[in-house]
Coordinates of C-alpha atoms (C1' of nucleotides) in Angstrom, one line a residue:
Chain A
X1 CA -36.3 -18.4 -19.9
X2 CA -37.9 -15.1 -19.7
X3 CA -36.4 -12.3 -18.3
X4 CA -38.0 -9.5 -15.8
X5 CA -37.8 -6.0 -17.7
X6 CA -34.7 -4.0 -16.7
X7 CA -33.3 -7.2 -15.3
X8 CA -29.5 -7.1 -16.0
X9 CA -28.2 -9.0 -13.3
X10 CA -25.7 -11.0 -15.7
X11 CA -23.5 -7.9 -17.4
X12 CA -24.2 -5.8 -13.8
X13 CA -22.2 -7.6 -11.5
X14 CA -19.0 -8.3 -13.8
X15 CA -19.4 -4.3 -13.8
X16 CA -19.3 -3.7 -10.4
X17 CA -16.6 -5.4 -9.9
X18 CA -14.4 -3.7 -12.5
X19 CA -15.3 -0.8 -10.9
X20 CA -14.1 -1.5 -7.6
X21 CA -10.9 -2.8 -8.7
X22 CA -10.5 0.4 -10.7
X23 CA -11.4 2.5 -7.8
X24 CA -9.6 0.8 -4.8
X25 CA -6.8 0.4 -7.1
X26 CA -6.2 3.9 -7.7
X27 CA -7.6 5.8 -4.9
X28 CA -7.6 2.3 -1.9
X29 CA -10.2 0.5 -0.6
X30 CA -10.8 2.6 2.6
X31 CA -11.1 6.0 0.5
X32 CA -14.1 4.4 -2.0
X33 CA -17.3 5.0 -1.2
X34 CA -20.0 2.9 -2.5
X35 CA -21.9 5.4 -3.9
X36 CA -18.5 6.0 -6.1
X37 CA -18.9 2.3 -7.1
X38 CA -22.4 2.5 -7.8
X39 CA -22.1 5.9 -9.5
X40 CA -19.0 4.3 -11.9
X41 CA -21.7 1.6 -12.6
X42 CA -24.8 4.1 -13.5
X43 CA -26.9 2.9 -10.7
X44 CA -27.9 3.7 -7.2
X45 CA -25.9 2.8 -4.1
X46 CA -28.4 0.2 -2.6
X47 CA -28.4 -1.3 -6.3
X48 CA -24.8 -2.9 -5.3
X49 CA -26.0 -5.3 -2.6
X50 CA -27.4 -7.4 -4.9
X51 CA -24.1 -8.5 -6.1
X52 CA -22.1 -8.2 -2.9
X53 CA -23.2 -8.9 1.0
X54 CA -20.8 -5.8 2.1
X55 CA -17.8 -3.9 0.7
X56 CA -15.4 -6.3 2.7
X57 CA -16.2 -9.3 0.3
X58 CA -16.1 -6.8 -2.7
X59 CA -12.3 -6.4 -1.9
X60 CA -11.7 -10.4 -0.8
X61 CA -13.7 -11.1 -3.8
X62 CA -10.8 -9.1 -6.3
X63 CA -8.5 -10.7 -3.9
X64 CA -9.5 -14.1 -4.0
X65 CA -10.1 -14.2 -7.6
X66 CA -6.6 -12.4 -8.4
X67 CA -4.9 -15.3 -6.3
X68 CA -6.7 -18.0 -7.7
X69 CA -6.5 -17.2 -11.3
X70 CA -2.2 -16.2 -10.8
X71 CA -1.9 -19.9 -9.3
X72 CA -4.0 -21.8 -12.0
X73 CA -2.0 -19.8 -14.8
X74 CA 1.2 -20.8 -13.5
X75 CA -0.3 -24.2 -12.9
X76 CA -1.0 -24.1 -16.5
X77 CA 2.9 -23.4 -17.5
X78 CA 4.5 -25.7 -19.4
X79 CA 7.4 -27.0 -17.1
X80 CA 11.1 -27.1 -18.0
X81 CA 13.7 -29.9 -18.1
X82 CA 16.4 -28.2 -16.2
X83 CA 17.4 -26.2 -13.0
X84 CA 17.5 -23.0 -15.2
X85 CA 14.7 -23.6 -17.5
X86 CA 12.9 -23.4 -15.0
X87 CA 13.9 -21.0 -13.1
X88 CA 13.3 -19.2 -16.5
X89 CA 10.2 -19.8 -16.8
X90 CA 9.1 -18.6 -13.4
X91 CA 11.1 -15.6 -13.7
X92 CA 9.3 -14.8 -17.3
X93 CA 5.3 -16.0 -16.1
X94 CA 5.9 -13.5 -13.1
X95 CA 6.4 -10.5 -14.8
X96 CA 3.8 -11.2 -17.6
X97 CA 1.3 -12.5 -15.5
X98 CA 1.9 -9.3 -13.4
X99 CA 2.3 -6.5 -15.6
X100 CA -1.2 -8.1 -17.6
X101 CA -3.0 -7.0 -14.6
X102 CA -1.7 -4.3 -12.8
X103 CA -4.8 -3.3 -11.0
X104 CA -5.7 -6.4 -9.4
X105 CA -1.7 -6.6 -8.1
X106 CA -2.0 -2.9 -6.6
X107 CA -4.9 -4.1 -4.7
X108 CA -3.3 -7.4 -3.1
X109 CA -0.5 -6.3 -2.1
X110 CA -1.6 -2.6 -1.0
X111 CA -4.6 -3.8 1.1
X112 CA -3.7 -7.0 3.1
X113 CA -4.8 -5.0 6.4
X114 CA -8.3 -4.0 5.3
X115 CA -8.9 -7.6 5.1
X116 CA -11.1 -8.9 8.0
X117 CA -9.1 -11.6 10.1
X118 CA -9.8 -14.1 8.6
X119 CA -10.2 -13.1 4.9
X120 CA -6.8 -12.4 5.7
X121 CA -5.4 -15.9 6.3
X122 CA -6.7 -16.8 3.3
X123 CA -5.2 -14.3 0.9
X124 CA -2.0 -15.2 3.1
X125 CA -2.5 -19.1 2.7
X126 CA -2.6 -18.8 -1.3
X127 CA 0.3 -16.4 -1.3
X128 CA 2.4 -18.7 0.5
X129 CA 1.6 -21.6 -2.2
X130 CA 3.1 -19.5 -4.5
X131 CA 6.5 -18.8 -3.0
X132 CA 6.7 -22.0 -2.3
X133 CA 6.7 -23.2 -6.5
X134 CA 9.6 -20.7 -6.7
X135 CA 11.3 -21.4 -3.6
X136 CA 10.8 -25.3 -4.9
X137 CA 12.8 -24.4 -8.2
X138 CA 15.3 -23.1 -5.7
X139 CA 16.0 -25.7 -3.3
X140 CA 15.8 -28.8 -6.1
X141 CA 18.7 -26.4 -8.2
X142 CA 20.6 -26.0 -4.9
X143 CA 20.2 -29.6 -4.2
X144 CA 21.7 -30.5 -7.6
X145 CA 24.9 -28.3 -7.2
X146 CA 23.3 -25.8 -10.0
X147 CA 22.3 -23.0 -8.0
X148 CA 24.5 -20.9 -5.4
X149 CA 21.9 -20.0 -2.9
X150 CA 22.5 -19.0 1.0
X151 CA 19.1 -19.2 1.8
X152 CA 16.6 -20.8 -0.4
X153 CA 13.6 -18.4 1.0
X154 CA 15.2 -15.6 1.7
X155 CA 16.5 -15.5 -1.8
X156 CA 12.6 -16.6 -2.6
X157 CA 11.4 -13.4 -1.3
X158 CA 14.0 -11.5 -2.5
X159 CA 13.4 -12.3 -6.1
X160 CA 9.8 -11.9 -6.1
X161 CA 9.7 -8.4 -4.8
X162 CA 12.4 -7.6 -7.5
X163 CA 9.8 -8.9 -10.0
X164 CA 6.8 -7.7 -8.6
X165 CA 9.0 -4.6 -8.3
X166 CA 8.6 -3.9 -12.2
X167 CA 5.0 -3.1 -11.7
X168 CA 5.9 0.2 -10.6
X169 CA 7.3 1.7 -13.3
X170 CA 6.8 -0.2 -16.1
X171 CA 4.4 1.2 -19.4
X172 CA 4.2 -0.1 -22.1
X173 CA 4.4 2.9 -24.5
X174 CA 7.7 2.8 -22.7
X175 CA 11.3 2.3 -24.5
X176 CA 11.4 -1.2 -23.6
X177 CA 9.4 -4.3 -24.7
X178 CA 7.6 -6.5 -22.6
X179 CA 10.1 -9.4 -23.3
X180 CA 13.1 -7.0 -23.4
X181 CA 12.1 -6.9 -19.7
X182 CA 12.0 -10.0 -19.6
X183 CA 15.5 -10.8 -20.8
X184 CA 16.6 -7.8 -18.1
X185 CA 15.1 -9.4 -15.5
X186 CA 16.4 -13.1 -16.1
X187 CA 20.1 -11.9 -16.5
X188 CA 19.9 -10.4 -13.1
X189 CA 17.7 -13.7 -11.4
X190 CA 20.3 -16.0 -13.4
X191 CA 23.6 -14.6 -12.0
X192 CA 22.2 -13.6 -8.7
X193 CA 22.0 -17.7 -8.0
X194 CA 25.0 -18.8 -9.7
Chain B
X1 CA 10.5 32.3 30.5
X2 CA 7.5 31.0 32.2
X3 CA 5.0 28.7 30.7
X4 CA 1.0 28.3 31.0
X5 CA -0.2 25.9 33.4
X6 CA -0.8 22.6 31.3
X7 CA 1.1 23.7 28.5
X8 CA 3.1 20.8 26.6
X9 CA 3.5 21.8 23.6
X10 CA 7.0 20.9 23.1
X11 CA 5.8 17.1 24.0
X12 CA 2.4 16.9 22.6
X13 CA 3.9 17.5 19.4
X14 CA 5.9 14.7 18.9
X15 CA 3.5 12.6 20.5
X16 CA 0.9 13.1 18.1
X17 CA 3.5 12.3 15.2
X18 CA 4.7 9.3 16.7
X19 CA 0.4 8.4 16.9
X20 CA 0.2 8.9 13.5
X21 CA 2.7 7.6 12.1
X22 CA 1.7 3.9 14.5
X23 CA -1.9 4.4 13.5
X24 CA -1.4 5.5 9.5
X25 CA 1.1 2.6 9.4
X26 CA -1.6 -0.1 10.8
X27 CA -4.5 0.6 9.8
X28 CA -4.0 3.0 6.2
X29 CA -4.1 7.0 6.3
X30 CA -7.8 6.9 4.8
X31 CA -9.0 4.0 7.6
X32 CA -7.4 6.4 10.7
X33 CA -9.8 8.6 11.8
X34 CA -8.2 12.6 14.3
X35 CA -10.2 10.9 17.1
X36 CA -8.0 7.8 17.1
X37 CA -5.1 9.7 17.0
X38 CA -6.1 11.8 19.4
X39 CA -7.3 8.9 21.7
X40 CA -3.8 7.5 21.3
X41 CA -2.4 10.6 22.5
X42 CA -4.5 11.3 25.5
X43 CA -6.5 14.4 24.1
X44 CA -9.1 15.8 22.4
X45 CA -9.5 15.8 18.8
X46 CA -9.8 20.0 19.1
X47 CA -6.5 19.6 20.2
X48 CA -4.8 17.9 17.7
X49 CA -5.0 21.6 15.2
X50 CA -2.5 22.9 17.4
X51 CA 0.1 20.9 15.8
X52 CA -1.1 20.3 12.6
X53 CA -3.3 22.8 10.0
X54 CA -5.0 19.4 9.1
X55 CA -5.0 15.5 8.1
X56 CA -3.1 15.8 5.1
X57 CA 0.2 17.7 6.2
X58 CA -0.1 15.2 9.0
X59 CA 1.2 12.0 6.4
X60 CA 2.6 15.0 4.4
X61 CA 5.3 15.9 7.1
X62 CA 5.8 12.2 8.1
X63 CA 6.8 11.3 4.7
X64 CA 8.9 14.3 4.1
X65 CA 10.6 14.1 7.4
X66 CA 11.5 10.6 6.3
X67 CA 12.8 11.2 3.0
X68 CA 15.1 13.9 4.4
X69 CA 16.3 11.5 7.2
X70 CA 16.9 8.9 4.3
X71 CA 18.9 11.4 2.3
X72 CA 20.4 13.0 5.1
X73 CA 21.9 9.6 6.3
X74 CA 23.1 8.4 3.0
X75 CA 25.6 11.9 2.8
X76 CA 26.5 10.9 5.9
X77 CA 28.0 7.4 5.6
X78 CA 31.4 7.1 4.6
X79 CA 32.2 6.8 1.2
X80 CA 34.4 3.9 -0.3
X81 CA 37.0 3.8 -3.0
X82 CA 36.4 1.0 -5.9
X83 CA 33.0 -0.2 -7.5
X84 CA 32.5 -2.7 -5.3
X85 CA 33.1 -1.1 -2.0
X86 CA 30.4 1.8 -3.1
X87 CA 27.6 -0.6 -4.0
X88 CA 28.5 -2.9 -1.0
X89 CA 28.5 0.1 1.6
X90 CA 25.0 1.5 -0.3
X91 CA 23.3 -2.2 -0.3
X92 CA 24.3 -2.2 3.7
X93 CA 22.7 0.9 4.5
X94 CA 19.7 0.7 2.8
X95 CA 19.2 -2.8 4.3
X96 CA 19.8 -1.4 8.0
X97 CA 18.3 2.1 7.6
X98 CA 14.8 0.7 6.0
X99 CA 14.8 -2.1 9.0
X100 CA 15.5 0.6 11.5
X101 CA 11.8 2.4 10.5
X102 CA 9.6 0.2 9.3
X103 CA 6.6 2.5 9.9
X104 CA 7.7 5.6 7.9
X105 CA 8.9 3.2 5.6
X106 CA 5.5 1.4 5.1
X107 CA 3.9 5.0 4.9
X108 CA 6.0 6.1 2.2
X109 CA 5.2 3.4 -0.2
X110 CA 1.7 3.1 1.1
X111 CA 0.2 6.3 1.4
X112 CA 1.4 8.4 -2.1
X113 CA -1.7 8.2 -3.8
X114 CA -3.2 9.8 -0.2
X115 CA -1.2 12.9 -1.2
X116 CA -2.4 15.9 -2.9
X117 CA -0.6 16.5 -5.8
X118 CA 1.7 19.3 -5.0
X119 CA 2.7 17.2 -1.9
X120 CA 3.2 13.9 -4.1
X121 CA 5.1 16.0 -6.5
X122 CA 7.7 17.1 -3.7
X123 CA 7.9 13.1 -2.2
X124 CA 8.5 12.0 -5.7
X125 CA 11.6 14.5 -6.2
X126 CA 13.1 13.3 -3.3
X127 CA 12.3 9.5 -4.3
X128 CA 14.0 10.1 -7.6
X129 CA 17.3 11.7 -5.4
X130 CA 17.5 8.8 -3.6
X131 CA 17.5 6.4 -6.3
X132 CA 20.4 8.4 -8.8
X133 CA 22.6 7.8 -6.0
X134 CA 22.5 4.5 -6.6
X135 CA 22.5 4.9 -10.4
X136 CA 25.3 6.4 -10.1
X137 CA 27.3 3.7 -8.5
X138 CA 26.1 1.8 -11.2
X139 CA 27.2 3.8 -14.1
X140 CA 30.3 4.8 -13.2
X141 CA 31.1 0.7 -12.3
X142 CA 29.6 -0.2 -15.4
X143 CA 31.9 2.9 -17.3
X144 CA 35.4 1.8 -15.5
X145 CA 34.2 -2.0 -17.0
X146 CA 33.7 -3.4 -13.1
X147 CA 30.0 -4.1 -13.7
X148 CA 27.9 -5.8 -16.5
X149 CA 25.0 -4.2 -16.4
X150 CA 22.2 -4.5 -19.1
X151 CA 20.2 -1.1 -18.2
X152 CA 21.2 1.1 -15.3
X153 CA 17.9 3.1 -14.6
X154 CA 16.1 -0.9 -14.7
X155 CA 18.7 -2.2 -12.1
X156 CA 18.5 0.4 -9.8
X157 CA 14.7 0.1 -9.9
X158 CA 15.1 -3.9 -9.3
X159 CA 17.9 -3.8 -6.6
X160 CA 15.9 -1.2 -4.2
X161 CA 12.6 -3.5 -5.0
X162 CA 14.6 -6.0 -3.9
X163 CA 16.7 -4.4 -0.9
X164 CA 13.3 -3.3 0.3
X165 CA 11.3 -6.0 0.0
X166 CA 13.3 -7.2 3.4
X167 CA 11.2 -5.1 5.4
X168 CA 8.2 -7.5 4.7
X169 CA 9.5 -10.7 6.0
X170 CA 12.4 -9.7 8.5
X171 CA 11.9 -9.9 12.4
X172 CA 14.8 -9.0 14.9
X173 CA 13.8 -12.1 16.7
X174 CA 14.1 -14.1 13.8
X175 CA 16.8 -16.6 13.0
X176 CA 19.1 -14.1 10.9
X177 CA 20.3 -11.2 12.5
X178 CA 20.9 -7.9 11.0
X179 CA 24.3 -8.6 9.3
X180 CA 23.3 -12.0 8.2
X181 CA 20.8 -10.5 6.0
X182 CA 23.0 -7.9 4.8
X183 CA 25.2 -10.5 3.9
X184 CA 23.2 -12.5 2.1
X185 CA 21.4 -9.4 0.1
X186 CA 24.8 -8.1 -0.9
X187 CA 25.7 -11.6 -2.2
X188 CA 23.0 -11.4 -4.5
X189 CA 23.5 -8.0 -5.7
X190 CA 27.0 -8.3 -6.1
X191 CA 26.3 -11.0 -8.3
X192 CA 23.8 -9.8 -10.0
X193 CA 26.1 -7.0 -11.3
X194 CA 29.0 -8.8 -12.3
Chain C
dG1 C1' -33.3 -5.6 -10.2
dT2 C1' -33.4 -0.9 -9.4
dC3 C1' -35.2 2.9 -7.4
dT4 C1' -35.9 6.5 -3.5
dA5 C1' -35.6 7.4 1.2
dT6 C1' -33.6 7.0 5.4
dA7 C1' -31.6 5.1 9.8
dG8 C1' -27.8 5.5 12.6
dA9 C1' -23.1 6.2 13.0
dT10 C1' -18.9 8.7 11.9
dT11 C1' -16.1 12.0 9.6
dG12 C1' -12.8 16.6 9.4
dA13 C1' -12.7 20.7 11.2
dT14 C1' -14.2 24.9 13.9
dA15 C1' -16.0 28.1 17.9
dG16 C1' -15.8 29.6 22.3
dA17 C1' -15.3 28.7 27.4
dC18 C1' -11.6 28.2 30.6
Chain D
dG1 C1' -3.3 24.4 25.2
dT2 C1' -7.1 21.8 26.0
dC3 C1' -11.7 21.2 26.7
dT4 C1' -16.9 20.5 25.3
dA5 C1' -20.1 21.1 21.8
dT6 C1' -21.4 21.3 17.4
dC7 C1' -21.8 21.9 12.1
dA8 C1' -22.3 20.0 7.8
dA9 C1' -21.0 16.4 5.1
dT10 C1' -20.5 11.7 4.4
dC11 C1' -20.5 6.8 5.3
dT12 C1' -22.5 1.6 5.1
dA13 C1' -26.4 -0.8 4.9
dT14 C1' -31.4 -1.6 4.8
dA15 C1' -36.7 -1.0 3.8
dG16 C1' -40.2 -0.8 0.8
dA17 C1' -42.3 0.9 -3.6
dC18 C1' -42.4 -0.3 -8.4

DNA sequence: GTCTATAGATTGATAGAC
DNA sequence: GTCTATCAATCTATAGAC
């Protein structure tokens, strides 16, 4: 199929994209102009709108796409025999599948109120699936007599945000390896439901 | 002394801290425009730089002012005698001080890339004071052989994540009340450490 | 598909009257 | 101390040429 000169409409928009989730992530949504966006790209502010409608559904868009792809990756997960395996497992997906994309996890939890009503309810919908595979783990250990748990999502919550909590200081030129983390991180979860 | 007819200073003041703090808390520091704010108080936006030199030292004195409270209330609470006691009486009061502001809370993990650098700089010091007070609980259980802790500096990092994270779920009206949680967050942490 | 140009609204901050 | 009025800059989004 022939393409119109100067036509780069493939490679563009995977650009502008990656630019906004650079620039919301480091300076937030409501501080980026789109002439930064388009000026990131190499083109001209009016040049965006052929890739997005508005700059609301540029940021549900990273949003979306961030929740989506984190719940089809842990879909893809090999499962575990046991109470603790796979607990294990959850614990270890979290902070890779986390600390792989830092930018994207900035944005969706930083900017949940610049979403639009109901762009909202949707981020919040496919959030909620996800606490509930760990808070599943959780309640089917408890249920055995394997895990000590008060409150199956309290304790839910309270292990994801120490997970997600890694994000914030974690580098990888750091003194500790990614799976060194790892093994921190699953000692704590381990004994904290024992 | 006698005062100027329609002179509030002393109450405009606060007023327009308390509207900021509301406003930068909903809505994001770069979203809020000194019109809302000033709206919320009942003024003009003119009037608004008689209380502040500008925008900036407005978030800039919120989060200071709640830093300072944080460490100011932490030398405050009574201090405990074994290992346990001081990590139980830390875990309790960062539970019930966080839940007792949840707007200057939200600010102060929201709005630090808002911050000029000099001002981030003097946030992040304070940060960093907060958090070694916890480390060292932590050190000198894990020196007198009362905790079994892999990494300090990681498990302080993970148990305020954590401790925090209560602020994002936890409604007075709720079905737990204030000491429940407490309970339940110290069981985990002691746990964790042992 | 990208450009230039622009409409129309809003921004932070200041000046000067009262 | 607060008001009205305003400056100069910036914003999102669109129109029309190429």
């Amino acid at each position: 199929m022939a393409r119109t000169a100067g036509s780069h409409s493939d490679i563009t928009g995977p650009r502008v994209r990656e630019a906004a989730l650079t620039l919301f992530a480091r300076h937030g949504y409501a501080a980026v102009s789109m002439r930064q966006i388009a000026k990131e790209v190499g083109v001209q502010a009016g040049a965006l709108y052929n890739y997005t409608t508005d700059k609301q559904s540029l940021l549900f868009d990273l949003m979306r796409g961030h929740m989506d792809d984190l719940l089809d990756a842990w879909a893809k997960e090999p499962s575990a025999e046991d109470a603790f395996g796979r607990l294990e497992r959850f614990t270890r997906f979290h902070i890779r599948f986390h600390l792989g994309r830092p930018q994207a996890v900035f944005i969706s939890y930083m900017e949940l109120r610049n979403l639009t009503p109901e762009n909202f309810a949707t981020i919040e919908d496919l959030r909620r699936r996800y606490e509930s595979e760990l808070e599943k783990i959780l309640r089917d250990g408890r249920d055995n007599d394997v895990f000590r748990v008060a409150d199956t999502k309290i304790t839910t919550l309270a292990i994801i945000a120490m997970l997600t909590g890694v994000n914030t200081w974690y580098r990888s030129a750091g003194r500790l390896s990614l799976s060194e983390v790892e093994a921190i991180y699953w000692d704590m979860v381990r004994k904290a439901v024992t």
